[in-house]
PDB file of C-alpha atoms and ligand atoms in Angstrom:
ATOM      1  CA  MET A   2       0.000   0.000   0.000  1.00 97.00           C
ATOM      2  CA  GLU A   3       1.229   3.476  -0.835  1.00 98.00           C
ATOM      3  CA  LEU A   4       0.031   6.965   0.120  1.00 98.00           C
ATOM      4  CA  PHE A   5       0.741  10.270  -1.565  1.00 98.00           C
ATOM      5  CA  ALA A   6      -0.647  13.796  -1.409  1.00 98.00           C
ATOM      6  CA  VAL A   7      -2.370  15.413  -4.375  1.00 98.00           C
ATOM      7  CA  PRO A   8       0.016  18.261  -5.362  1.00 98.00           C
ATOM      8  CA  ASP A   9      -0.658  21.942  -6.028  1.00 98.00           C
ATOM      9  CA  LEU A  10      -4.193  22.274  -4.736  1.00 98.00           C
ATOM     10  CA  PRO A  11      -5.181  25.954  -4.433  1.00 97.00           C
ATOM     11  CA  GLU A  12      -6.868  27.662  -1.508  1.00 96.00           C
ATOM     12  CA  ILE A  13     -10.397  26.234  -1.642  1.00 97.00           C
ATOM     13  CA  ARG A  14     -13.360  28.619  -1.829  1.00 95.00           C
ATOM     14  CA  GLU A  15     -17.100  28.248  -1.674  1.00 96.00           C
ATOM     15  CA  GLY A  16     -18.486  26.678  -4.845  1.00 97.00           C
ATOM     16  CA  ASP A  17     -15.183  25.132  -5.940  1.00 98.00           C
ATOM     17  CA  ASP A  18     -15.514  21.785  -7.701  1.00 98.00           C
ATOM     18  CA  LEU A  19     -13.231  19.739  -5.447  1.00 98.00           C
ATOM     19  CA  ALA A  20     -13.635  16.600  -7.528  1.00 98.00           C
ATOM     20  CA  ALA A  21     -12.457  18.351 -10.693  1.00 98.00           C
ATOM     21  CA  LEU A  22      -9.551  19.991  -8.853  1.00 98.00           C
ATOM     22  CA  ILE A  23      -8.425  16.569  -7.606  1.00 98.00           C
ATOM     23  CA  ASP A  24      -9.017  14.677 -10.841  1.00 98.00           C
ATOM     24  CA  ASP A  25      -7.039  17.272 -12.850  1.00 98.00           C
ATOM     25  CA  ARG A  26      -3.933  16.838 -10.705  1.00 98.00           C
ATOM     26  CA  VAL A  27      -3.484  13.092 -10.393  1.00 98.00           C
ATOM     27  CA  ASP A  28      -4.064   9.997 -12.502  1.00 98.00           C
ATOM     28  CA  LEU A  29      -6.478   8.174 -10.267  1.00 98.00           C
ATOM     29  CA  ARG A  30      -7.165   4.465 -10.515  1.00 98.00           C
ATOM     30  CA  PRO A  31     -10.583   2.980  -9.775  1.00 98.00           C
ATOM     31  CA  ASP A  32      -9.464   1.179  -6.613  1.00 97.00           C
ATOM     32  CA  ASP A  33      -7.674   4.203  -5.095  1.00 98.00           C
ATOM     33  CA  VAL A  34      -9.070   5.505  -1.815  1.00 98.00           C
ATOM     34  CA  VAL A  35      -9.123   9.296  -1.920  1.00 98.00           C
ATOM     35  CA  CYS A  36      -9.009  10.835   1.566  1.00 98.00           C
ATOM     36  CA  VAL A  37     -10.151  14.446   1.705  1.00 98.00           C
ATOM     37  CA  ALA A  38      -9.674  16.643   4.776  1.00 98.00           C
ATOM     38  CA  SER A  39     -13.052  17.956   5.936  1.00 98.00           C
ATOM     39  CA  THR A  40     -11.530  21.429   6.048  1.00 97.00           C
ATOM     40  CA  VAL A  41     -11.553  21.743   2.257  1.00 97.00           C
ATOM     41  CA  VAL A  42     -14.905  19.984   1.891  1.00 98.00           C
ATOM     42  CA  SER A  43     -16.354  22.557   4.305  1.00 97.00           C
ATOM     43  CA  LYS A  44     -14.748  25.460   2.472  1.00 97.00           C
ATOM     44  CA  ALA A  45     -16.122  24.233  -0.870  1.00 97.00           C
ATOM     45  CA  GLU A  46     -19.557  23.810   0.693  1.00 98.00           C
ATOM     46  CA  GLY A  47     -19.557  27.326   2.135  1.00 96.00           C
ATOM     47  CA  ARG A  48     -19.381  26.323   5.795  1.00 97.00           C
ATOM     48  CA  VAL A  49     -17.280  29.383   6.725  1.00 96.00           C
ATOM     49  CA  TYR A  50     -19.050  31.739   9.157  1.00 96.00           C
ATOM     50  CA  ASP A  51     -18.371  34.876  11.118  1.00 96.00           C
ATOM     51  CA  TYR A  52     -19.120  35.011  14.827  1.00 96.00           C
ATOM     52  CA  GLU A  53     -21.982  37.404  14.014  1.00 96.00           C
ATOM     53  CA  ALA A  54     -23.926  34.490  12.534  1.00 97.00           C
ATOM     54  CA  PHE A  55     -24.323  33.017  16.012  1.00 97.00           C
ATOM     55  CA  PRO A  56     -26.026  35.433  18.409  1.00 98.00           C
ATOM     56  CA  PRO A  57     -25.712  33.618  21.715  1.00 97.00           C
ATOM     57  CA  GLY A  58     -28.714  32.386  23.657  1.00 97.00           C
ATOM     58  CA  PRO A  59     -28.811  31.921  27.442  1.00 97.00           C
ATOM     59  CA  ARG A  60     -27.342  28.412  27.357  1.00 96.00           C
ATOM     60  CA  ALA A  61     -24.360  29.509  25.245  1.00 96.00           C
ATOM     61  CA  ARG A  62     -23.694  32.450  27.613  1.00 96.00           C
ATOM     62  CA  GLU A  63     -23.864  30.146  30.601  1.00 95.00           C
ATOM     63  CA  ILE A  64     -21.432  27.672  29.002  1.00 94.00           C
ATOM     64  CA  ALA A  65     -18.990  30.439  28.008  1.00 94.00           C
ATOM     65  CA  ASP A  66     -19.090  31.929  31.518  1.00 93.00           C
ATOM     66  CA  ARG A  67     -18.450  28.563  33.103  1.00 91.00           C
ATOM     67  CA  LEU A  68     -15.540  27.786  30.763  1.00 88.00           C
ATOM     68  CA  GLU A  69     -14.097  31.201  31.529  1.00 88.00           C
ATOM     69  CA  THR A  70     -14.331  30.638  35.264  1.00 88.00           C
ATOM     70  CA  ILE A  71     -12.501  27.335  34.930  1.00 86.00           C
ATOM     71  CA  SER A  72      -9.808  28.341  32.429  1.00 82.00           C
ATOM     72  CA  GLY A  73      -9.382  32.038  33.225  1.00 83.00           C
ATOM     73  CA  ASP A  74      -9.530  32.856  29.496  1.00 81.00           C
ATOM     74  CA  ARG A  75     -12.313  34.897  27.933  1.00 80.00           C
ATOM     75  CA  LYS A  76     -14.573  32.571  25.961  1.00 82.00           C
ATOM     76  CA  ASP A  77     -16.744  33.899  23.155  1.00 92.00           C
ATOM     77  CA  PRO A  78     -20.361  32.862  23.808  1.00 96.00           C
ATOM     78  CA  ARG A  79     -20.960  32.996  20.054  1.00 97.00           C
ATOM     79  CA  PHE A  80     -18.548  30.095  19.650  1.00 96.00           C
ATOM     80  CA  ALA A  81     -20.543  28.097  22.210  1.00 96.00           C
ATOM     81  CA  GLN A  82     -23.702  29.031  20.296  1.00 98.00           C
ATOM     82  CA  ALA A  83     -22.223  27.685  17.040  1.00 97.00           C
ATOM     83  CA  VAL A  84     -21.287  24.427  18.768  1.00 97.00           C
ATOM     84  CA  LEU A  85     -24.799  24.076  20.226  1.00 97.00           C
ATOM     85  CA  GLU A  86     -26.428  24.677  16.842  1.00 97.00           C
ATOM     86  CA  GLU A  87     -24.280  21.971  15.250  1.00 97.00           C
ATOM     87  CA  SER A  88     -25.058  19.415  17.955  1.00 97.00           C
ATOM     88  CA  THR A  89     -27.822  17.082  19.013  1.00 96.00           C
ATOM     89  CA  GLU A  90     -26.418  16.413  22.484  1.00 95.00           C
ATOM     90  CA  VAL A  91     -23.919  18.047  24.806  1.00 94.00           C
ATOM     91  CA  LEU A  92     -21.971  15.323  26.617  1.00 94.00           C
ATOM     92  CA  ILE A  93     -19.468  17.480  28.498  1.00 92.00           C
ATOM     93  CA  GLU A  94     -19.809  21.257  29.011  1.00 90.00           C
ATOM     94  CA  ALA A  95     -16.616  22.012  30.922  1.00 86.00           C
ATOM     95  CA  PRO A  96     -13.641  22.236  30.872  1.00 87.00           C
ATOM     96  CA  PHE A  97     -14.286  21.641  27.183  1.00 89.00           C
ATOM     97  CA  LEU A  98     -17.364  21.168  25.020  1.00 93.00           C
ATOM     98  CA  LEU A  99     -17.853  17.590  23.883  1.00 95.00           C
ATOM     99  CA  THR A 100     -20.916  17.117  21.721  1.00 96.00           C
ATOM    100  CA  ALA A 101     -22.549  14.794  19.217  1.00 96.00           C
ATOM    101  CA  THR A 102     -22.994  16.356  15.783  1.00 97.00           C
ATOM    102  CA  ARG A 103     -26.158  15.953  13.751  1.00 96.00           C
ATOM    103  CA  PHE A 104     -24.525  13.267  11.616  1.00 97.00           C
ATOM    104  CA  GLY A 105     -23.442  11.201  14.637  1.00 96.00           C
ATOM    105  CA  HIS A 106     -19.806  12.133  15.222  1.00 97.00           C
ATOM    106  CA  VAL A 107     -18.818  12.868  18.824  1.00 96.00           C
ATOM    107  CA  GLY A 108     -16.036  15.428  19.130  1.00 96.00           C
ATOM    108  CA  VAL A 109     -14.745  18.488  20.930  1.00 96.00           C
ATOM    109  CA  ASN A 110     -16.474  21.715  19.806  1.00 96.00           C
ATOM    110  CA  ALA A 111     -18.562  19.775  17.262  1.00 97.00           C
ATOM    111  CA  GLY A 112     -15.447  19.736  15.081  1.00 96.00           C
ATOM    112  CA  ILE A 113     -15.600  23.504  14.488  1.00 96.00           C
ATOM    113  CA  ASP A 114     -12.171  24.822  13.490  1.00 92.00           C
ATOM    114  CA  ARG A 115     -10.625  28.237  14.008  1.00 88.00           C
ATOM    115  CA  SER A 116      -7.410  27.409  12.133  1.00 78.00           C
ATOM    116  CA  ASN A 117      -6.966  27.346   8.343  1.00 76.00           C
ATOM    117  CA  VAL A 118     -10.080  29.559   7.954  1.00 81.00           C
ATOM    118  CA  PRO A 119      -9.305  32.541   5.713  1.00 84.00           C
ATOM    119  CA  GLY A 120     -12.251  34.859   5.149  1.00 86.00           C
ATOM    120  CA  GLY A 121     -14.128  33.980   8.313  1.00 91.00           C
ATOM    121  CA  ASP A 122     -13.943  33.168  12.002  1.00 93.00           C
ATOM    122  CA  LEU A 123     -15.281  29.643  12.074  1.00 96.00           C
ATOM    123  CA  LEU A 124     -15.250  26.590   9.853  1.00 97.00           C
ATOM    124  CA  LEU A 125     -18.066  24.151  10.536  1.00 97.00           C
ATOM    125  CA  LEU A 126     -17.849  20.486   9.552  1.00 98.00           C
ATOM    126  CA  PRO A 127     -19.724  19.456   6.394  1.00 98.00           C
ATOM    127  CA  GLU A 128     -23.410  18.956   7.174  1.00 98.00           C
ATOM    128  CA  ARG A 129     -23.532  15.403   5.813  1.00 98.00           C
ATOM    129  CA  PRO A 130     -19.973  14.202   5.184  1.00 98.00           C
ATOM    130  CA  SER A 131     -20.940  10.864   3.619  1.00 98.00           C
ATOM    131  CA  GLU A 132     -23.033  12.721   1.052  1.00 98.00           C
ATOM    132  CA  SER A 133     -20.054  14.994   0.429  1.00 98.00           C
ATOM    133  CA  ALA A 134     -17.894  11.888  -0.077  1.00 98.00           C
ATOM    134  CA  ALA A 135     -20.420  10.472  -2.555  1.00 98.00           C
ATOM    135  CA  ARG A 136     -20.494  13.753  -4.523  1.00 98.00           C
ATOM    136  CA  ILE A 137     -16.706  13.898  -4.770  1.00 98.00           C
ATOM    137  CA  ARG A 138     -16.601  10.238  -5.745  1.00 98.00           C
ATOM    138  CA  SER A 139     -19.013  10.814  -8.629  1.00 98.00           C
ATOM    139  CA  GLY A 140     -16.606  13.400 -10.113  1.00 98.00           C
ATOM    140  CA  ILE A 141     -13.295  11.526  -9.944  1.00 98.00           C
ATOM    141  CA  ALA A 142     -11.825   8.392 -11.500  1.00 98.00           C
ATOM    142  CA  ALA A 143     -11.437   6.654  -8.127  1.00 98.00           C
ATOM    143  CA  ASP A 144     -14.345   4.697  -6.645  1.00 98.00           C
ATOM    144  CA  ARG A 145     -13.618   5.138  -2.937  1.00 98.00           C
ATOM    145  CA  VAL A 146     -13.662   8.373  -0.942  1.00 98.00           C
ATOM    146  CA  ILE A 147     -13.215   9.164   2.766  1.00 98.00           C
ATOM    147  CA  VAL A 148     -13.794  12.566   4.367  1.00 98.00           C
ATOM    148  CA  THR A 149     -11.482  12.972   7.356  1.00 98.00           C
ATOM    149  CA  ASP A 150     -11.056  15.244  10.336  1.00 98.00           C
ATOM    150  CA  THR A 151      -8.403  15.564  13.015  1.00 97.00           C
ATOM    151  CA  CYS A 152      -9.868  14.606  16.352  1.00 95.00           C
ATOM    152  CA  GLY A 153      -8.789  13.742  19.871  1.00 94.00           C
ATOM    153  CA  ARG A 154      -9.918  10.630  21.702  1.00 90.00           C
ATOM    154  CA  PRO A 155     -10.301   9.676  25.336  1.00 91.00           C
ATOM    155  CA  PHE A 156      -7.585   7.800  27.244  1.00 93.00           C
ATOM    156  CA  ARG A 157      -4.760   8.870  24.929  1.00 96.00           C
ATOM    157  CA  HIS A 158      -2.795  12.029  24.336  1.00 96.00           C
ATOM    158  CA  GLY A 159      -2.811  13.774  20.999  1.00 96.00           C
ATOM    159  CA  GLN A 160      -5.069  13.993  17.993  1.00 96.00           C
ATOM    160  CA  ARG A 161      -5.223  11.853  14.905  1.00 97.00           C
ATOM    161  CA  GLY A 162      -7.160  11.510  11.677  1.00 98.00           C
ATOM    162  CA  VAL A 163     -10.611   9.944  11.782  1.00 98.00           C
ATOM    163  CA  ALA A 164     -13.208   9.246   9.121  1.00 98.00           C
ATOM    164  CA  ILE A 165     -16.387  11.318   9.350  1.00 98.00           C
ATOM    165  CA  GLY A 166     -17.832  10.405   5.950  1.00 98.00           C
ATOM    166  CA  TRP A 167     -17.243   7.685   3.379  1.00 98.00           C
ATOM    167  CA  SER A 168     -18.505   6.377   0.060  1.00 98.00           C
ATOM    168  CA  GLY A 169     -17.627   3.415  -2.125  1.00 98.00           C
ATOM    169  CA  LEU A 170     -16.133   1.228   0.592  1.00 97.00           C
ATOM    170  CA  GLN A 171     -17.477  -0.255   3.775  1.00 97.00           C
ATOM    171  CA  ALA A 172     -16.560   1.234   7.133  1.00 98.00           C
ATOM    172  CA  SER A 173     -15.343  -1.968   8.725  1.00 97.00           C
ATOM    173  CA  ARG A 174     -14.152  -5.427   7.921  1.00 95.00           C
ATOM    174  CA  ASP A 175     -15.321  -8.213  10.105  1.00 89.00           C
ATOM    175  CA  TRP A 176     -12.793 -10.787  11.282  1.00 85.00           C
ATOM    176  CA  ARG A 177     -15.297 -12.681  13.390  1.00 82.00           C
ATOM    177  CA  GLY A 178     -15.442 -16.313  12.409  1.00 79.00           C
ATOM    178  CA  GLU A 179     -11.964 -16.155  10.853  1.00 79.00           C
ATOM    179  CA  THR A 180      -9.058 -17.808  12.658  1.00 84.00           C
ATOM    180  CA  ASP A 181      -5.795 -16.627  14.217  1.00 85.00           C
ATOM    181  CA  ARG A 182      -2.467 -18.416  13.712  1.00 88.00           C
ATOM    182  CA  ASP A 183      -3.366 -20.932  16.414  1.00 88.00           C
ATOM    183  CA  GLY A 184      -6.557 -21.865  14.665  1.00 86.00           C
ATOM    184  CA  ARG A 185      -8.614 -20.092  17.329  1.00 85.00           C
ATOM    185  CA  GLU A 186     -11.766 -18.483  16.034  1.00 83.00           C
ATOM    186  CA  LEU A 187     -11.911 -14.691  16.404  1.00 81.00           C
ATOM    187  CA  GLY A 188     -14.961 -13.682  18.392  1.00 79.00           C
ATOM    188  CA  VAL A 189     -15.073  -9.910  18.502  1.00 78.00           C
ATOM    189  CA  THR A 190     -12.704  -8.196  16.085  1.00 84.00           C
ATOM    190  CA  VAL A 191     -14.385  -5.782  13.725  1.00 90.00           C
ATOM    191  CA  GLU A 192     -11.670  -3.608  12.238  1.00 95.00           C
ATOM    192  CA  ASN A 193     -12.649  -0.039  11.502  1.00 97.00           C
ATOM    193  CA  VAL A 194     -10.919   0.350   8.160  1.00 98.00           C
ATOM    194  CA  ILE A 195     -12.016   3.903   7.317  1.00 98.00           C
ATOM    195  CA  ASP A 196     -10.591   5.318  10.564  1.00 98.00           C
ATOM    196  CA  GLU A 197      -7.330   3.469   9.937  1.00 98.00           C
ATOM    197  CA  LEU A 198      -7.076   4.828   6.403  1.00 98.00           C
ATOM    198  CA  ALA A 199      -8.018   8.319   7.634  1.00 98.00           C
ATOM    199  CA  ALA A 200      -5.268   8.173  10.257  1.00 98.00           C
ATOM    200  CA  ALA A 201      -2.687   7.114   7.665  1.00 98.00           C
ATOM    201  CA  ALA A 202      -3.823   9.838   5.266  1.00 98.00           C
ATOM    202  CA  ASN A 203      -3.677  12.422   8.039  1.00 98.00           C
ATOM    203  CA  LEU A 204       0.003  11.586   8.578  1.00 98.00           C
ATOM    204  CA  VAL A 205       0.642  12.690   5.011  1.00 98.00           C
ATOM    205  CA  ALA A 206      -1.786  15.641   5.000  1.00 98.00           C
ATOM    206  CA  GLY A 207      -0.309  17.263   8.104  1.00 95.00           C
ATOM    207  CA  GLU A 208      -1.982  19.870  10.289  1.00 93.00           C
ATOM    208  CA  GLY A 209      -0.408  23.198   9.455  1.00 91.00           C
ATOM    209  CA  ASP A 210       0.288  25.144   6.290  1.00 91.00           C
ATOM    210  CA  GLY A 211       1.400  22.204   4.140  1.00 94.00           C
ATOM    211  CA  GLY A 212      -1.450  22.703   1.694  1.00 96.00           C
ATOM    212  CA  THR A 213      -1.996  18.975   1.216  1.00 98.00           C
ATOM    213  CA  PRO A 214      -5.602  18.239   2.193  1.00 98.00           C
ATOM    214  CA  VAL A 215      -6.119  15.345  -0.211  1.00 98.00           C
ATOM    215  CA  VAL A 216      -4.234  12.061   0.061  1.00 98.00           C
ATOM    216  CA  VAL A 217      -4.503   9.072  -2.246  1.00 98.00           C
ATOM    217  CA  VAL A 218      -4.208   5.581  -0.777  1.00 98.00           C
ATOM    218  CA  ARG A 219      -3.123   3.202  -3.531  1.00 98.00           C
ATOM    219  CA  ASP A 220      -3.281  -0.601  -3.476  1.00 98.00           C
ATOM    220  CA  PHE A 221      -5.246  -0.917  -0.266  1.00 97.00           C
ATOM    221  CA  GLU A 222      -7.054  -4.235  -0.384  1.00 95.00           C
ATOM    222  CA  PHE A 223     -10.163  -4.701   1.696  1.00 94.00           C
ATOM    223  CA  GLY A 224      -9.692  -8.439   1.241  1.00 92.00           C
ATOM    224  CA  ASP A 225     -12.151 -11.253   1.489  1.00 90.00           C
ATOM    225  CA  HIS A 226     -14.047 -10.191   4.594  1.00 89.00           C
ATOM    226  CA  VAL A 227     -17.621  -9.481   5.497  1.00 88.00           C
ATOM    227  CA  GLY A 228     -18.021  -5.710   5.620  1.00 93.00           C
ATOM    228  CA  SER A 229     -20.206  -3.390   7.635  1.00 94.00           C
ATOM    229  CA  ASP A 230     -21.149   0.279   7.456  1.00 94.00           C
ATOM    230  CA  ALA A 231     -21.554   0.638  11.212  1.00 94.00           C
ATOM    231  CA  HIS A 232     -19.287   3.523  12.286  1.00 97.00           C
ATOM    232  CA  PHE A 233     -20.776   5.939  14.813  1.00 96.00           C
ATOM    233  CA  ARG A 234     -22.218   4.002  17.736  1.00 95.00           C
ATOM    234  CA  GLU A 235     -25.936   4.133  18.380  1.00 91.00           C
ATOM    235  CA  ILE A 236     -26.702   5.609  21.802  1.00 89.00           C
ATOM    236  CA  ASP A 237     -28.313   2.313  22.846  1.00 90.00           C
ATOM    237  CA  GLY A 238     -25.144   0.250  22.680  1.00 89.00           C
ATOM    238  CA  ASP A 239     -22.718   2.993  23.698  1.00 94.00           C
ATOM    239  CA  LEU A 240     -21.863   2.302  27.334  1.00 94.00           C
ATOM    240  CA  VAL A 241     -19.256   5.059  27.591  1.00 93.00           C
ATOM    241  CA  ARG A 242     -21.692   7.669  26.313  1.00 93.00           C
ATOM    242  CA  GLN A 243     -24.313   6.395  28.744  1.00 93.00           C
ATOM    243  CA  ALA A 244     -21.815   6.615  31.603  1.00 93.00           C
ATOM    244  CA  ILE A 245     -20.954  10.212  30.665  1.00 92.00           C
ATOM    245  CA  ARG A 246     -24.675  11.023  30.696  1.00 89.00           C
ATOM    246  CA  GLU A 247     -25.122   9.599  34.177  1.00 88.00           C
ATOM    247  CA  TRP A 248     -22.008  11.335  35.480  1.00 87.00           C
ATOM    248  CA  THR A 249     -23.080  14.662  33.942  1.00 75.00           C
ATOM    249  CA  HIS A 250     -26.482  14.406  35.572  1.00 65.00           C
ATOM    250  CA  GLU A 251     -25.006  13.629  38.991  1.00 61.00           C
ATOM    251  CA  THR A 252     -22.645  16.615  39.058  1.00 54.00           C
TER     252      THR A 252
HETATM  253  P1  GDP B 326      -8.772  19.103   9.134  1.00 79.57           P
HETATM  254  O1  GDP B 326      -7.924  18.009   9.709  1.00 79.57           O
HETATM  255  O2  GDP B 326      -9.775  18.623   8.136  1.00 79.57           O
HETATM  256  O3  GDP B 326      -9.394  19.974  10.185  1.00 79.57           O
HETATM  257  O4  GDP B 326      -7.792  20.059   8.263  1.00 79.57           O
HETATM  258  P2  GDP B 326      -6.431  20.805   8.699  1.00 79.57           P
HETATM  259  O5  GDP B 326      -6.736  22.225   9.057  1.00 79.57           O
HETATM  260  O6  GDP B 326      -5.668  19.986   9.665  1.00 79.57           O
HETATM  261  O7  GDP B 326      -5.661  20.820   7.305  1.00 79.57           O
HETATM  262  C1  GDP B 326      -5.219  19.607   6.688  1.00 79.57           C
HETATM  263  C2  GDP B 326      -4.282  19.922   5.535  1.00 79.57           C
HETATM  264  O8  GDP B 326      -4.993  20.658   4.535  1.00 79.57           O
HETATM  265  C3  GDP B 326      -3.069  20.795   5.892  1.00 79.57           C
HETATM  266  O9  GDP B 326      -1.984  20.344   5.093  1.00 79.57           O
HETATM  267  C4  GDP B 326      -3.492  22.198   5.450  1.00 79.57           C
HETATM  268  O10 GDP B 326      -2.380  23.017   5.136  1.00 79.57           O
HETATM  269  C5  GDP B 326      -4.297  21.867   4.224  1.00 79.57           C
HETATM  270  N1  GDP B 326      -5.310  22.854   3.814  1.00 79.57           N
HETATM  271  C6  GDP B 326      -6.304  23.392   4.564  1.00 79.57           C
HETATM  272  N2  GDP B 326      -7.066  24.203   3.801  1.00 79.57           N
HETATM  273  C7  GDP B 326      -6.553  24.164   2.546  1.00 79.57           C
HETATM  274  C8  GDP B 326      -6.895  24.788   1.284  1.00 79.57           C
HETATM  275  O11 GDP B 326      -7.889  25.528   1.154  1.00 79.57           O
HETATM  276  N3  GDP B 326      -6.116  24.484   0.208  1.00 79.57           N
HETATM  277  C9  GDP B 326      -5.023  23.661   0.301  1.00 79.57           C
HETATM  278  N4  GDP B 326      -4.305  23.418  -0.801  1.00 79.57           N
HETATM  279  N5  GDP B 326      -4.675  23.069   1.458  1.00 79.57           N
HETATM  280  C10 GDP B 326      -5.427  23.315   2.562  1.00 79.57           C
HETATM  281 MN1   MN B 327     -10.881  19.914  11.650  1.00 79.57          MN
HETATM  282 MN1   MN B 328      -6.128  18.193  10.551  1.00 79.57          MN
END
């Protein structure tokens, strides 16, 4: 397997045809997986906003005040308002905002970025990243597309790339029923392939001013496995999310 960045992509603006920009710059093969940083998908989809677009309500003011008390830094209640409007549930309010977005992704600040946002204050995640992935896919020679974001996770330091949308491949491959080298049957392993590919792509894309938001994964083979599109956990089976709910309600 090989990964490389698509060269010479310009600054992306609202209305840009990302698929055409990608397809013009690299000779894609049908089985390539094209990983696109959500940042440029959002820019193309016009998800750049000024703070003025989010006049804060009482809840946003309360959250900003509380964050300020804890951290000592002034927090803009309009930022909290933007996060609330992007979210279906607030899991943690302080010392940081952890929420579930409308499309099911749980992340800090609903994935809203304040870096790499020329022409505005805030960059919101794409509204429906898997639909974005499908649109890009329909305009390029490759059949598989992943929309990525950089995201932290509990229990470990640092951020890494994750998949927030995908099209043309399944999210996971299921090893259950297959055997290990001892002949023991695997009982639980469902490997989340799109997150793994997103993490690898993110290594190449970088986080700063590299200008390489699109990474091609070549010769990745899904292999002969049962696949599944399950990615974001449903609330019902998500014990950690349930525990956070209980803890939040007790404090
Ligand atoms: P995120 O992980 O999706 O939030 O995106 P990042 O802000 O981490 O950016 C990922 C990569 O895309 C970095 O190499 C940035 O320099 C690059 N990047 C961000 N916006 C643009 C853009 O409009 N054009 C180009 N060419 N690169 C960009
Ligand atoms: Mn981001
Ligand atoms: Mn990033």
